[in-house]
Amino acid sequence: MKNNQVPAIEKREKNQNNASKTSLISKQSAIQIVEQKKTKEKILERKKYLEALAEEMKVRIEKAPEGSLCINKRGTRTNPEYYHRKDPSMRNGVYLRKKDIALAKALAQKDYDIKVLKSADKELKAIEAFLQGIPDRTAEEVFFSLSEPRKDLVNPILETDEEFADRWQNIKYIGKEFAEDIPEMFTDKGERVRSKSEMLIANTFARRGIPYHYEYPLKLAGFGVVHPDFTVLSVRERKIYFWEHLGRMDDAGYVNRNLRKLISYIKNGIYPGEQLILTAETSTAPIDMRIVQKMIKRYLE
């Protein structure tokens, strides 16, 4: 299983030949449509920033001293010659003495602000042209504009979030075995887990509609097969996250074992705070479910 991809999902059942093609398109399009939306959001944020920047530059330029700054190349870098050019037709302008350094700075800032404004305006025009060329809906989104009866009759190129989540959730796998001396503990869905904290986390996923697999096997190069406590799906991003709960952080041996595993995650391109979510507790500092809920909201919803 690749780091940034969901496990393979079953093919559609309507038409076996078309199903395999549709399924491949669906997985690719699902990722593309999310990225397209992210790109548009970033572009709109950039547009908003540039508009505010352009307005600020206009105000600053209007308040700046008249004319521009000319720096004579005969001066040195440490002792250049500054001139105040009030008329563009002037070759140099009025020589500025050391006592006039504030004016030199103001004129230099004005020249810089003018260049910034020109670049911002140029970029804004390019953004406007780009946004005008974007259709109201992408090819993948056409399905969602159809009436419900019509949706039932077509085979869309993009699976709905519900279909995608259901197919992912129904993947079959063999988890990690339980030792005989481990107490039996079950989630509200009837899944056996290894600790009360894992039970609380799993139940929270279930209540909030977060698809997950408990101890889904994952091969880490240079380390071997591990079983993350939870392999979790962000339906919105159609991206997998690995959630490890470190439940015995006051046990030195436990900490050392998990540290080696965390290093292996990183070596395999799975970074804490990105695709790897971590929670922890000790015997005197139990799990804080408010933190779990914040993590879910930050990464999965």
Short mmCIF file of C-alpha atoms in Angstrom, two decimals:
data_model
loop_
_atom_site.label_atom_id
_atom_site.label_comp_id
_atom_site.label_asym_id
_atom_site.label_seq_id
_atom_site.Cartn_x
_atom_site.Cartn_y
_atom_site.Cartn_z
CA MET A 1 0.00 0.00 0.00
CA LYS A 2 1.51 3.33 -1.06
CA ASN A 3 1.90 5.96 1.61
CA ASN A 4 -0.46 8.57 0.16
CA GLN A 5 -3.08 6.31 -1.41
CA VAL A 6 -6.11 4.47 -0.13
CA PRO A 7 -6.11 0.66 -0.37
CA ALA A 8 -7.55 -0.81 -3.59
CA ILE A 9 -11.34 -0.80 -3.65
CA GLU A 10 -13.77 -3.19 -5.31
CA LYS A 11 -14.94 -2.61 -8.87
CA ARG A 12 -18.44 -1.41 -9.70
CA GLU A 13 -20.99 -4.16 -10.32
CA LYS A 14 -23.19 -2.82 -13.13
CA ASN A 15 -21.02 -3.75 -16.08
CA GLN A 16 -17.89 -5.78 -15.47
CA ASN A 17 -16.00 -4.48 -18.51
CA ASN A 18 -16.89 -0.83 -17.98
CA ALA A 19 -16.62 -1.22 -14.23
CA SER A 20 -12.87 -1.74 -14.16
CA LYS A 21 -12.32 1.35 -16.32
CA THR A 22 -14.77 3.42 -14.30
CA SER A 23 -13.20 2.38 -11.03
CA LEU A 24 -9.76 3.51 -12.18
CA ILE A 25 -11.15 6.80 -13.41
CA SER A 26 -13.08 7.23 -10.18
CA LYS A 27 -10.04 6.92 -7.93
CA GLN A 28 -7.98 9.27 -10.08
CA SER A 29 -10.78 11.79 -10.54
CA ALA A 30 -11.60 11.76 -6.86
CA ILE A 31 -8.10 12.90 -6.03
CA GLN A 32 -8.06 15.37 -8.93
CA ILE A 33 -11.33 17.04 -8.00
CA VAL A 34 -10.15 17.56 -4.43
CA GLU A 35 -6.88 19.03 -5.68
CA GLN A 36 -8.74 21.25 -8.15
CA LYS A 37 -10.89 22.65 -5.37
CA LYS A 38 -7.83 23.22 -3.20
CA THR A 39 -6.09 24.97 -6.09
CA LYS A 40 -9.06 27.25 -6.73
CA GLU A 41 -9.30 28.08 -3.02
CA LYS A 42 -5.60 28.96 -2.91
CA ILE A 43 -5.94 31.10 -6.04
CA LEU A 44 -8.89 32.96 -4.53
CA GLU A 45 -6.90 33.53 -1.35
CA ARG A 46 -4.01 34.83 -3.46
CA LYS A 47 -6.39 37.12 -5.37
CA LYS A 48 -7.75 38.54 -2.13
CA TYR A 49 -4.22 39.14 -0.82
CA LEU A 50 -3.10 40.84 -4.05
CA GLU A 51 -6.16 43.11 -4.12
CA ALA A 52 -5.44 44.27 -0.56
CA LEU A 53 -1.75 44.67 -1.40
CA ALA A 54 -2.52 46.75 -4.50
CA GLU A 55 -4.76 49.08 -2.50
CA GLU A 56 -2.07 49.50 0.15
CA MET A 57 0.56 50.28 -2.50
CA LYS A 58 -1.69 52.90 -4.10
CA VAL A 59 -2.16 54.66 -0.77
CA ARG A 60 1.56 54.58 -0.02
CA ILE A 61 2.51 55.83 -3.49
CA GLU A 62 0.01 58.67 -3.24
CA LYS A 63 1.47 59.78 0.10
CA ALA A 64 5.10 59.44 -1.09
CA PRO A 65 7.24 62.44 -2.04
CA GLU A 66 7.03 63.75 -5.60
CA GLY A 67 9.57 62.44 -8.09
CA SER A 68 11.93 59.48 -8.00
CA LEU A 69 15.36 58.49 -6.75
CA CYS A 70 18.45 58.33 -8.94
CA ILE A 71 21.59 56.60 -7.68
CA ASN A 72 24.77 57.67 -9.43
CA LYS A 73 27.04 54.74 -10.23
CA ARG A 74 30.07 56.87 -9.57
CA GLY A 75 29.36 56.47 -5.88
CA THR A 76 30.47 53.40 -3.96
CA ARG A 77 28.20 50.79 -2.38
CA THR A 78 29.10 52.07 1.07
CA ASN A 79 28.91 55.74 0.05
CA PRO A 80 26.58 56.07 -2.99
CA GLU A 81 25.40 59.36 -4.49
CA TYR A 82 21.65 59.95 -4.25
CA TYR A 83 19.72 62.39 -6.43
CA HIS A 84 16.11 63.56 -6.24
CA ARG A 85 14.73 63.52 -9.77
CA LYS A 86 11.52 65.59 -9.76
CA ASP A 87 11.22 65.71 -13.57
CA PRO A 88 11.72 62.54 -15.66
CA SER A 89 13.54 64.64 -18.24
CA MET A 90 16.24 65.50 -15.69
CA ARG A 91 19.42 63.44 -16.09
CA ASN A 92 20.21 63.16 -12.38
CA GLY A 93 18.28 65.67 -10.34
CA VAL A 94 19.04 67.42 -7.09
CA TYR A 95 21.92 65.96 -5.10
CA LEU A 96 20.85 64.65 -1.71
CA ARG A 97 23.19 65.16 1.19
CA LYS A 98 23.52 62.88 4.22
CA LYS A 99 20.99 64.97 6.09
CA ASP A 100 18.48 64.11 3.34
CA ILE A 101 18.76 60.33 3.83
CA ALA A 102 15.11 60.13 4.99
CA LEU A 103 13.99 61.57 1.65
CA ALA A 104 16.24 59.12 -0.22
CA LYS A 105 14.65 56.23 1.67
CA ALA A 106 11.14 57.50 0.99
CA LEU A 107 11.86 57.84 -2.74
CA ALA A 108 13.47 54.39 -2.87
CA GLN A 109 10.44 52.92 -1.10
CA LYS A 110 8.15 54.68 -3.58
CA ASP A 111 10.03 53.21 -6.55
CA TYR A 112 9.81 49.76 -4.95
CA ASP A 113 6.09 50.17 -4.20
CA ILE A 114 5.42 51.14 -7.83
CA LYS A 115 7.11 47.97 -9.06
CA VAL A 116 5.18 45.89 -6.52
CA LEU A 117 1.90 47.46 -7.68
CA LYS A 118 2.68 46.75 -11.34
CA SER A 119 3.49 43.11 -10.57
CA ALA A 120 0.37 42.71 -8.41
CA ASP A 121 -1.85 44.21 -11.12
CA LYS A 122 -0.31 41.93 -13.74
CA GLU A 123 -0.83 38.85 -11.56
CA LEU A 124 -4.42 39.88 -10.78
CA LYS A 125 -5.21 40.13 -14.49
CA ALA A 126 -3.77 36.66 -15.03
CA ILE A 127 -5.84 35.27 -12.13
CA GLU A 128 -9.02 36.90 -13.46
CA ALA A 129 -8.41 35.36 -16.88
CA PHE A 130 -7.81 31.96 -15.29
CA LEU A 131 -10.93 32.10 -13.13
CA GLN A 132 -13.09 33.13 -16.09
CA GLY A 133 -11.91 30.03 -17.93
CA ILE A 134 -12.91 27.62 -15.14
CA PRO A 135 -16.32 26.01 -15.80
CA ASP A 136 -19.06 26.23 -13.19
CA ARG A 137 -18.66 22.51 -12.61
CA THR A 138 -15.98 20.03 -13.54
CA ALA A 139 -16.60 16.88 -15.58
CA GLU A 140 -16.57 14.91 -12.35
CA GLU A 141 -19.24 17.15 -10.79
CA VAL A 142 -21.76 16.78 -13.64
CA PHE A 143 -23.25 13.73 -11.92
CA PHE A 144 -24.24 15.76 -8.86
CA SER A 145 -26.30 18.15 -11.02
CA LEU A 146 -28.55 15.34 -12.23
CA SER A 147 -31.97 14.59 -10.78
CA GLU A 148 -32.15 11.64 -8.39
CA PRO A 149 -34.05 9.39 -10.87
CA ARG A 150 -31.45 10.12 -13.55
CA LYS A 151 -28.59 9.41 -11.16
CA ASP A 152 -30.01 5.92 -10.68
CA LEU A 153 -29.71 5.25 -14.41
CA VAL A 154 -26.12 6.32 -15.09
CA ASN A 155 -22.70 5.02 -14.19
CA PRO A 156 -20.75 8.13 -13.04
CA ILE A 157 -17.04 8.59 -13.58
CA LEU A 158 -16.74 9.66 -9.96
CA GLU A 159 -17.98 7.69 -7.00
CA THR A 160 -19.90 9.62 -4.39
CA ASP A 161 -18.27 10.09 -1.01
CA GLU A 162 -20.70 7.57 0.48
CA GLU A 163 -19.89 4.92 -2.14
CA PHE A 164 -16.18 5.51 -1.79
CA ALA A 165 -16.26 5.35 2.01
CA ASP A 166 -18.41 2.21 2.00
CA ARG A 167 -16.13 0.38 -0.40
CA TRP A 168 -13.05 1.37 1.58
CA GLN A 169 -14.67 0.39 4.87
CA ASN A 170 -15.61 -3.04 3.51
CA ILE A 171 -12.06 -4.01 2.53
CA LYS A 172 -11.17 -7.39 4.02
CA TYR A 173 -7.88 -7.80 5.86
CA ILE A 174 -6.20 -9.85 8.56
CA GLY A 175 -5.31 -7.84 11.63
CA LYS A 176 -2.91 -8.55 14.42
CA GLU A 177 -3.62 -11.55 16.63
CA PHE A 178 -4.48 -11.16 20.31
CA ALA A 179 -2.45 -12.94 22.96
CA GLU A 180 -4.45 -15.18 25.28
CA ASP A 181 -3.68 -13.12 28.38
CA ILE A 182 -5.01 -9.82 26.97
CA PRO A 183 -8.35 -8.79 28.50
CA GLU A 184 -11.25 -8.75 26.09
CA MET A 185 -12.48 -5.26 25.28
CA PHE A 186 -14.94 -4.35 22.51
CA THR A 187 -16.06 -1.18 20.75
CA ASP A 188 -19.68 -0.21 20.19
CA LYS A 189 -19.36 -1.83 16.74
CA GLY A 190 -18.29 -5.11 18.33
CA GLU A 191 -14.60 -4.88 17.35
CA ARG A 192 -12.08 -6.19 19.79
CA VAL A 193 -9.34 -3.72 20.78
CA ARG A 194 -6.41 -3.80 23.19
CA SER A 195 -7.16 -0.95 25.57
CA LYS A 196 -9.88 1.26 26.94
CA SER A 197 -8.32 4.28 25.26
CA GLU A 198 -8.41 2.57 21.87
CA MET A 199 -12.04 1.70 22.52
CA LEU A 200 -12.82 5.36 23.27
CA ILE A 201 -11.04 6.53 20.13
CA ALA A 202 -12.78 3.93 17.94
CA ASN A 203 -16.19 4.81 19.37
CA THR A 204 -15.51 8.48 18.68
CA PHE A 205 -14.66 7.66 15.05
CA ALA A 206 -17.90 5.70 14.73
CA ARG A 207 -20.04 8.45 16.24
CA ARG A 208 -18.54 11.05 13.92
CA GLY A 209 -18.81 8.87 10.82
CA ILE A 210 -15.06 8.51 10.29
CA PRO A 211 -14.20 5.31 8.36
CA TYR A 212 -11.34 3.37 9.94
CA HIS A 213 -9.61 0.00 10.09
CA TYR A 214 -8.22 -1.28 13.37
CA GLU A 215 -4.65 -2.63 13.13
CA TYR A 216 -4.58 -2.75 9.32
CA PRO A 217 -1.19 -4.20 8.25
CA LEU A 218 1.31 -1.75 6.78
CA LYS A 219 4.76 -2.67 5.48
CA LEU A 220 7.53 -0.22 6.34
CA ALA A 221 10.70 -0.65 4.32
CA GLY A 222 13.65 -1.46 6.55
CA PHE A 223 11.42 -2.29 9.50
CA GLY A 224 8.80 -4.82 8.49
CA VAL A 225 5.04 -5.10 8.85
CA VAL A 226 3.44 -2.89 11.50
CA HIS A 227 -0.17 -2.59 12.56
CA PRO A 228 -1.05 1.07 13.21
CA ASP A 229 -3.70 1.32 15.88
CA PHE A 230 -6.01 2.92 13.33
CA THR A 231 -5.82 3.42 9.59
CA VAL A 232 -8.27 6.24 9.05
CA LEU A 233 -9.85 7.67 5.90
CA SER A 234 -10.47 11.35 5.32
CA VAL A 235 -13.43 11.14 2.96
CA ARG A 236 -13.14 14.82 2.11
CA GLU A 237 -9.55 14.42 0.91
CA ARG A 238 -9.85 10.71 0.00
CA LYS A 239 -6.58 10.25 1.81
CA ILE A 240 -5.38 7.79 4.43
CA TYR A 241 -3.97 8.78 7.80
CA PHE A 242 -2.30 6.50 10.33
CA TRP A 243 -3.25 7.04 13.96
CA GLU A 244 -1.00 5.70 16.69
CA HIS A 245 -2.02 5.97 20.33
CA LEU A 246 0.98 5.68 22.63
CA GLY A 247 -0.68 4.44 25.77
CA ARG A 248 2.24 3.66 28.08
CA MET A 249 4.62 6.58 27.80
CA ASP A 250 5.90 6.07 31.34
CA ASP A 251 7.22 2.61 30.37
CA ALA A 252 10.83 3.00 29.16
CA GLY A 253 10.83 -0.23 27.16
CA TYR A 254 7.56 0.66 25.48
CA VAL A 255 8.86 4.14 24.62
CA ASN A 256 12.04 2.74 23.06
CA ARG A 257 10.12 0.22 20.92
CA ASN A 258 7.73 2.85 19.67
CA LEU A 259 10.49 5.34 19.05
CA ARG A 260 12.12 2.89 16.64
CA LYS A 261 8.78 2.46 14.88
CA LEU A 262 8.22 6.21 14.65
CA ILE A 263 11.67 6.66 13.12
CA SER A 264 10.76 3.98 10.58
CA TYR A 265 7.55 5.82 9.73
CA ILE A 266 9.57 8.94 8.98
CA LYS A 267 12.10 7.01 6.88
CA ASN A 268 9.17 5.76 4.83
CA GLY A 269 7.86 9.26 4.20
CA ILE A 270 5.07 9.15 6.79
CA TYR A 271 5.56 12.20 8.98
CA PRO A 272 3.98 13.07 12.34
CA GLY A 273 1.58 15.96 11.94
CA GLU A 274 1.09 15.18 8.26
CA GLN A 275 -0.03 11.62 7.51
CA LEU A 276 0.77 10.26 10.97
CA ILE A 277 -1.44 11.31 13.88
CA LEU A 278 -0.19 10.70 17.41
CA THR A 279 -1.93 10.72 20.78
CA ALA A 280 -0.40 9.61 24.06
CA GLU A 281 -0.96 9.03 27.76
CA THR A 282 0.70 7.78 30.92
CA SER A 283 -0.61 6.06 34.03
CA THR A 284 -0.97 9.47 35.71
CA ALA A 285 -2.01 11.49 32.63
CA PRO A 286 -4.85 9.60 30.92
CA ILE A 287 -6.02 10.25 27.40
CA ASP A 288 -7.84 13.55 26.91
CA MET A 289 -10.73 12.93 24.51
CA ARG A 290 -10.99 16.65 23.82
CA ILE A 291 -7.58 16.37 22.16
CA VAL A 292 -8.79 13.37 20.15
CA GLN A 293 -11.78 15.37 18.94
CA LYS A 294 -9.57 18.29 17.97
CA MET A 295 -7.32 15.92 16.00
CA ILE A 296 -10.31 14.46 14.20
CA LYS A 297 -11.58 17.89 13.25
CA ARG A 298 -8.11 19.03 12.15
CA TYR A 299 -7.25 16.07 9.93
CA LEU A 300 -10.33 13.99 9.12
CA GLU A 301 -13.42 16.18 8.85
#
